mmCIF file of C-alpha atoms in Angstrom:
data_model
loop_
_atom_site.group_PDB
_atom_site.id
_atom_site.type_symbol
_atom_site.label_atom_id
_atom_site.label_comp_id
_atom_site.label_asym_id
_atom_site.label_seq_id
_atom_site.Cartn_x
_atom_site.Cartn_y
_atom_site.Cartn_z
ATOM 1 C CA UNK A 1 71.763 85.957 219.737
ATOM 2 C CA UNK A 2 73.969 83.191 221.395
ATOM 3 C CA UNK A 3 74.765 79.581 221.201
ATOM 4 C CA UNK A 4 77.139 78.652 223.588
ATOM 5 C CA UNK A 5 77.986 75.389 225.829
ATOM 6 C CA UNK A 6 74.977 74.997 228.255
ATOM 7 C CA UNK A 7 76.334 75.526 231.898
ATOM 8 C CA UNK A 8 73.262 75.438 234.626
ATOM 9 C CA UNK A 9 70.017 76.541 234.408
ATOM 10 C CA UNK A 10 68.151 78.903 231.924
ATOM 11 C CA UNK A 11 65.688 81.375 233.230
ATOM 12 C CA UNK A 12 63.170 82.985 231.345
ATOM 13 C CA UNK A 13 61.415 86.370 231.998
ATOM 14 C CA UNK A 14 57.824 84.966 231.873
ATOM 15 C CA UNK A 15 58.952 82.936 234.715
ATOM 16 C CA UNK A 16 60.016 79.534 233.190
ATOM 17 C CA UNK A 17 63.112 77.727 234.455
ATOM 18 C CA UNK A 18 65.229 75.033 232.214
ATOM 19 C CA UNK A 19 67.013 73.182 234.826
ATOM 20 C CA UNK A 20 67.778 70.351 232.501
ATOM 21 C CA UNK A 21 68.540 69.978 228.864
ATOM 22 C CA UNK A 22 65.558 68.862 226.897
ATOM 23 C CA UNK A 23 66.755 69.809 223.356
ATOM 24 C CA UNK A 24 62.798 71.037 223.210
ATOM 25 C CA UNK A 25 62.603 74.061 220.975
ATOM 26 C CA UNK A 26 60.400 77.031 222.931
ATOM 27 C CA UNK A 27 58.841 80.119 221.631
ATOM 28 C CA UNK A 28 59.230 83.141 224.072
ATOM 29 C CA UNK A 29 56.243 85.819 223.421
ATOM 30 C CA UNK A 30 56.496 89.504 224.143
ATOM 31 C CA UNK A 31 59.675 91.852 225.247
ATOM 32 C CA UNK A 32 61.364 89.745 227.730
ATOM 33 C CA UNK A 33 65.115 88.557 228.994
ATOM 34 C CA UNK A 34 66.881 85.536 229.316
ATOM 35 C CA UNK A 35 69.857 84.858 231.848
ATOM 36 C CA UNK A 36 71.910 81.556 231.341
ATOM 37 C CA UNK A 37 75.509 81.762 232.314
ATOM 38 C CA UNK A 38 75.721 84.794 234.441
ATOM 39 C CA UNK A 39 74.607 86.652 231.714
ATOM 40 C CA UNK A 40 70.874 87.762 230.871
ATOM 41 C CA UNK A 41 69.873 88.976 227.233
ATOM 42 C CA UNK A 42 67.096 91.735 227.584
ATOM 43 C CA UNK A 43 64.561 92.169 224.893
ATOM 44 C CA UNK A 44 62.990 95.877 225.348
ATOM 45 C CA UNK A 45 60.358 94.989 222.198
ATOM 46 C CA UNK A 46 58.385 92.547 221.004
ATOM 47 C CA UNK A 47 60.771 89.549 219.404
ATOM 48 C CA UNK A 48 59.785 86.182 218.011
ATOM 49 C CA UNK A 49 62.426 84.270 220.352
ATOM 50 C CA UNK A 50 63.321 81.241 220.405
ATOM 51 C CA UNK A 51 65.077 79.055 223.206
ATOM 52 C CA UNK A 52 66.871 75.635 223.118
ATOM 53 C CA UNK A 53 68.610 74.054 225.690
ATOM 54 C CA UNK A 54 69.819 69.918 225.045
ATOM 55 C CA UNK A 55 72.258 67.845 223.532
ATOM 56 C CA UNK A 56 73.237 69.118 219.841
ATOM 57 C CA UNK A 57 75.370 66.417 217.446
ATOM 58 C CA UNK A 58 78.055 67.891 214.499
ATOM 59 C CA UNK A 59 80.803 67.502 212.675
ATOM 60 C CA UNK A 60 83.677 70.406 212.801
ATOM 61 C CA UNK A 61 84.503 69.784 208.971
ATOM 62 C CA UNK A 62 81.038 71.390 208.444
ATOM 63 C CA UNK A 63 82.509 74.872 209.136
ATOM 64 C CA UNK A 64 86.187 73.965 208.407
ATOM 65 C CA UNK A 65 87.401 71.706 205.980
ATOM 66 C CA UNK A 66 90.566 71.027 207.781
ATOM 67 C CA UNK A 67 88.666 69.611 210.707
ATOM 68 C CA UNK A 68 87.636 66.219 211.715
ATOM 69 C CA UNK A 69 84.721 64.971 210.257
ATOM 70 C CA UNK A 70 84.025 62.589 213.112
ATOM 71 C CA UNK A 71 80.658 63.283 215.293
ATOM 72 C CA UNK A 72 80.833 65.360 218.525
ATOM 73 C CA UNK A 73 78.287 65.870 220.905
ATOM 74 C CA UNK A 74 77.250 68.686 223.236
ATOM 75 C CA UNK A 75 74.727 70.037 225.353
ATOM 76 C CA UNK A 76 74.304 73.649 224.026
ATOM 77 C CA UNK A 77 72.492 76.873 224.714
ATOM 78 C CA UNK A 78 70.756 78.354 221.913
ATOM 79 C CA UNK A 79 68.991 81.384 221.993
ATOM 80 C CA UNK A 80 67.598 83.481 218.526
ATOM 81 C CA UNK A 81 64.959 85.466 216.701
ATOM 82 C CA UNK A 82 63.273 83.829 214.044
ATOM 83 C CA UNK A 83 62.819 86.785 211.340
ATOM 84 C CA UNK A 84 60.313 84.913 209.699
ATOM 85 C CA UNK A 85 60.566 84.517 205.583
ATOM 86 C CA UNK A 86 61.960 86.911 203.308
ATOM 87 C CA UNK A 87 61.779 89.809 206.166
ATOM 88 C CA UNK A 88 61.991 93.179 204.659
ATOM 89 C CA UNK A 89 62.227 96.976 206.828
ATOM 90 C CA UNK A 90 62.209 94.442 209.820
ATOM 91 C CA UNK A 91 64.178 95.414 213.204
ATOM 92 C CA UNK A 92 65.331 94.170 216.119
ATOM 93 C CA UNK A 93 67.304 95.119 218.957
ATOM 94 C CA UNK A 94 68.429 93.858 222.633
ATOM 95 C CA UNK A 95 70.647 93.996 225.642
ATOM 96 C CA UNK A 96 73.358 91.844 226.654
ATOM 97 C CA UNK A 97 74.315 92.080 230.366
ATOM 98 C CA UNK A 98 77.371 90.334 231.532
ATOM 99 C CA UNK A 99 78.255 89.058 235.179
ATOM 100 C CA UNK A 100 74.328 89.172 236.533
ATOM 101 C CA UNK A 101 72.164 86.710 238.821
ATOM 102 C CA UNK A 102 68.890 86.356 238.140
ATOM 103 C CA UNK A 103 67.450 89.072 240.486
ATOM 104 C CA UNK A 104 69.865 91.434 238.667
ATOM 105 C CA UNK A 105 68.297 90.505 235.395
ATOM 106 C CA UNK A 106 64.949 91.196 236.493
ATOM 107 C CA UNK A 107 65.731 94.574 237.981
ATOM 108 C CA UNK A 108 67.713 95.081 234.697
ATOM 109 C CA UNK A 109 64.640 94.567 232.453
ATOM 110 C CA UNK A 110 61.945 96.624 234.631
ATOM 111 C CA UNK A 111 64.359 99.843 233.652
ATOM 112 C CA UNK A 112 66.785 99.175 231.229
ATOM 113 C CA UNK A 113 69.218 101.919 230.837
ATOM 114 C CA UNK A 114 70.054 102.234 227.646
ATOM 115 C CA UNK A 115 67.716 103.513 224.811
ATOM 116 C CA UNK A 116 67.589 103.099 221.205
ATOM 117 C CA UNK A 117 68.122 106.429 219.840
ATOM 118 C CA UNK A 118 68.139 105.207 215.532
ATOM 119 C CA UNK A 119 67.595 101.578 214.258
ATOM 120 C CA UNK A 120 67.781 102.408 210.851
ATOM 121 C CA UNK A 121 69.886 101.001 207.591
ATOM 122 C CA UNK A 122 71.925 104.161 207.515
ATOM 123 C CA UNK A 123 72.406 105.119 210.966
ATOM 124 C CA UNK A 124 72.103 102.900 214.207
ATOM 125 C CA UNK A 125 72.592 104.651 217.624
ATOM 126 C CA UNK A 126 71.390 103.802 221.514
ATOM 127 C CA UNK A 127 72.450 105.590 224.796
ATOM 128 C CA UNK A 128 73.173 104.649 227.994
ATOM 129 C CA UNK A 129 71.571 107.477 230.403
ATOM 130 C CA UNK A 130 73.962 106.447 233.391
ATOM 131 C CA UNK A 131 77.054 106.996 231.551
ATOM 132 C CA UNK A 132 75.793 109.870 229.210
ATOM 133 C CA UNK A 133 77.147 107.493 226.712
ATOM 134 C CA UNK A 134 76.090 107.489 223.025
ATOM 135 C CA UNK A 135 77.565 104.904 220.279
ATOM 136 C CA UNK A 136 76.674 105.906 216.523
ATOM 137 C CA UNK A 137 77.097 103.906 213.670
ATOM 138 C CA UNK A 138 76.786 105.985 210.472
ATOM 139 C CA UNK A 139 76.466 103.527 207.395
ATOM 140 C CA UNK A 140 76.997 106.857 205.498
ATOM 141 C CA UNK A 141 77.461 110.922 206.365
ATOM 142 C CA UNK A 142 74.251 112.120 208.284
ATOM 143 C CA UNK A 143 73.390 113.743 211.606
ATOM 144 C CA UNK A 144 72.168 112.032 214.752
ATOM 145 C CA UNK A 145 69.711 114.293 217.316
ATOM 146 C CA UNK A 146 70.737 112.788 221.067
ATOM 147 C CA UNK A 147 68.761 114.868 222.440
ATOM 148 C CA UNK A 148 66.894 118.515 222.452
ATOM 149 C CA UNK A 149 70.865 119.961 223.544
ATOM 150 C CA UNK A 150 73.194 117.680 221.526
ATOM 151 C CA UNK A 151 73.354 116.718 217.807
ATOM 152 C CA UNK A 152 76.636 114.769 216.040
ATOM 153 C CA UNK A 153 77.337 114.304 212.575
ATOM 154 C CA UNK A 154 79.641 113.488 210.352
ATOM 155 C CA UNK A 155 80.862 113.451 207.142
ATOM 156 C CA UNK A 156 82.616 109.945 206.571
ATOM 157 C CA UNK A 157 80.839 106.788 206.829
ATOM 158 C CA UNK A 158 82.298 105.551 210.662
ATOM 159 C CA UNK A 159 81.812 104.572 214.237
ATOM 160 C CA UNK A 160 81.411 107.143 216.500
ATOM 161 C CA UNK A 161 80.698 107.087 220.692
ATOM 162 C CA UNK A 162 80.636 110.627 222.633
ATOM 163 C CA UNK A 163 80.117 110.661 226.214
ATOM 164 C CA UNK A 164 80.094 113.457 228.600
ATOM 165 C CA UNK A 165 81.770 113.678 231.234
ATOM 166 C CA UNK A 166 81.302 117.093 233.416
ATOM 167 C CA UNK A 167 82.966 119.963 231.306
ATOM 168 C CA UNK A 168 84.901 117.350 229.355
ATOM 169 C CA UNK A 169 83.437 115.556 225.842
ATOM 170 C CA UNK A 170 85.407 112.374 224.984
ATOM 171 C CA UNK A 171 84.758 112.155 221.249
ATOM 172 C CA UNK A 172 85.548 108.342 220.400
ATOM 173 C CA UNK A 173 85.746 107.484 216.309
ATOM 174 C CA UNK A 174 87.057 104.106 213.839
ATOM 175 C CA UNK A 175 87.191 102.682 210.669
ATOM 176 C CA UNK A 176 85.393 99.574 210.434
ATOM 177 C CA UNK A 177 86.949 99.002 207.106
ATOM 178 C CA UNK A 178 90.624 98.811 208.085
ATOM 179 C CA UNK A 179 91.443 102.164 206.371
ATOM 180 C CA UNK A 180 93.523 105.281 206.928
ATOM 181 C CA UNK A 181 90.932 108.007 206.771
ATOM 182 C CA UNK A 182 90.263 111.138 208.374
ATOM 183 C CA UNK A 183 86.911 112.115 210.107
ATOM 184 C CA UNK A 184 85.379 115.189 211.139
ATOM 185 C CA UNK A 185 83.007 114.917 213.811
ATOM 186 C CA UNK A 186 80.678 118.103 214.427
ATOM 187 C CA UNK A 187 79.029 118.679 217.358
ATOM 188 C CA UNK A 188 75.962 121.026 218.455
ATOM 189 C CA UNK A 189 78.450 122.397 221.135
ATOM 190 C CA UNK A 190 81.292 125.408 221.174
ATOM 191 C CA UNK A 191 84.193 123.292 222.149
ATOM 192 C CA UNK A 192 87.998 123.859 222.479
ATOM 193 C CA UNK A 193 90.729 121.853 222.378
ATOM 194 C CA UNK A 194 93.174 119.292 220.082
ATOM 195 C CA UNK A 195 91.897 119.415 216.383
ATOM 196 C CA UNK A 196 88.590 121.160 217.180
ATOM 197 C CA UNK A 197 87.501 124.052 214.937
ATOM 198 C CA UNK A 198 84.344 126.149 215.632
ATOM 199 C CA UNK A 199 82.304 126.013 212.531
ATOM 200 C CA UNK A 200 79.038 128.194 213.076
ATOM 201 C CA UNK A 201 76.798 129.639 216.530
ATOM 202 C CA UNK A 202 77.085 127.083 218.966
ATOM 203 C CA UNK A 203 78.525 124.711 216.587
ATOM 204 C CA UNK A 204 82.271 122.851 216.305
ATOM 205 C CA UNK A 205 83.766 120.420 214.431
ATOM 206 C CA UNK A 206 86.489 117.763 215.609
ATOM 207 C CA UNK A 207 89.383 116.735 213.252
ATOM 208 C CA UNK A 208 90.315 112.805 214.309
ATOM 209 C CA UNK A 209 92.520 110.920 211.936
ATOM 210 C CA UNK A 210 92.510 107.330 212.121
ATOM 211 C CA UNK A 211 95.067 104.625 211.335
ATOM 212 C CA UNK A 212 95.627 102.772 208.714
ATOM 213 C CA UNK A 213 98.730 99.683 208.407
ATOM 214 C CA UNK A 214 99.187 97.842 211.085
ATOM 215 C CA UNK A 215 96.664 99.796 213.664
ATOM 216 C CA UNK A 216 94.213 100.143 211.236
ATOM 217 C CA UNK A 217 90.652 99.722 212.587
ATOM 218 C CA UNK A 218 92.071 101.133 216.228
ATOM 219 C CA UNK A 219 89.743 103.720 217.730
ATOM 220 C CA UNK A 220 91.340 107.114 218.194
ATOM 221 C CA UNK A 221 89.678 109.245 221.207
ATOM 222 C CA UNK A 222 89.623 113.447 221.437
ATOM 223 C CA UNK A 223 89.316 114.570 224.763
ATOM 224 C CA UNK A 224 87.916 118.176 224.375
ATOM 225 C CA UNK A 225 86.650 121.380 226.796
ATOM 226 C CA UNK A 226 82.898 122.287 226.282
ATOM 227 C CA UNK A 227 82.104 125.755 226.887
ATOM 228 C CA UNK A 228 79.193 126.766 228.531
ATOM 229 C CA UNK A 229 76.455 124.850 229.628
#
């Protein structure tokens, strides 16, 4: 999940503090958060975490051969799931939430806004209900139910995020790979607007061509008009 310098205290959400390094490896049972930093990592299932806070020796060659190979030492912040051996159809998911205290984390976790819609390995999708968000990754073409009123799909293998925004749709795709390619995005709405084309009863499709060369990868956004309710 992280490992990072260790700067203060590490809090736990079954109420254990780690106000000094240890380097003591602990399990962490049950859906629960975490908040080191001024940022707490929220757990809405069941995860086999684990938690280590203390002094950690290396050598940078081991991850660079260019690098020193002399021994540096740190007190770090490690914090993972342990999958276990050989996991297969396994899943996981969780939250990080920047800038926090502690209190915030705990009010975070007792209603976490944002849901996970698809955890699957061709589509992956959560929403955040307070900014009618929804991010989409589609590991191939498919179609993604938000909800009873909105369905996307496309037919490229992308990233997508739509989020609504009164009468407005803001219809966010990219390339992953790096590649010129050209997307169409339809949507369970009638919508108007740059590159949109209505493609069946309370159905349209939106046209967004992404970059390749030097802006390849860069997210290209259609702001369209929804029409009706």
């Amino acid at each position: 999940v992280n490992q990072c310098h260790l700067r203060g205290k590490v809090v736990t959400g079954n109420g254990e503090t780690v106000a000094a390094p240890s380097g003591e490896t602990r399990s962490l049972e049950g859906p629960t958060w975490v908040h080191h930093d001024g940022v707490a990592y929220v757990f809405p299932e069941a995860s086999d975490l684990r938690l280590r806070a203390g002094d950690q020796t290396g050598s940078w060659k081991l991850i660079s051969s260019q690098s020193s190979d002399d021994s540096v030492a740190h007190d770090l912040f490690k914090l993972w799931i342990d999958h276990g051996t050989r996991p297969k159809a396994a899943e996981y998911a969780y939250t990080v939430v920047p800038d926090v205290t502690v209190g915030d984390a705990k009010r975070y976790a007792r209603d976490v806004p944002v849901t996970v819609l698809r955890n699957e390995r061709d589509l992956q999708a959560v929403r955040h209900r307070g900014l009618r968000l929804t991010g989409i990754a589609f590991y191939r073409p498919g179609t993604l139910a938000v909800s009873k009123a909105l369905a996307v799909g496309v037919d490229r293998a992308c990233l997508v995020m739509v989020r609504r925004r009164g009468k407005r749709l803001e219809v966010t795709a990219a390339n992953p790979r790096n590649r010129k390619m050209t997307v169409n995005v339809t949507v369970s709405k009638r919508l108007s607007g740059e590159d949109v084309r209505r493609c069946g009863k309370g159905s349209s499709r939106v046209r967004i061509d992404l970059p390749g060369g030097m802006y390849a990868g860069q997210s290209v956004t259609r702001n369209v008009s929804v029409d009706g309710r």
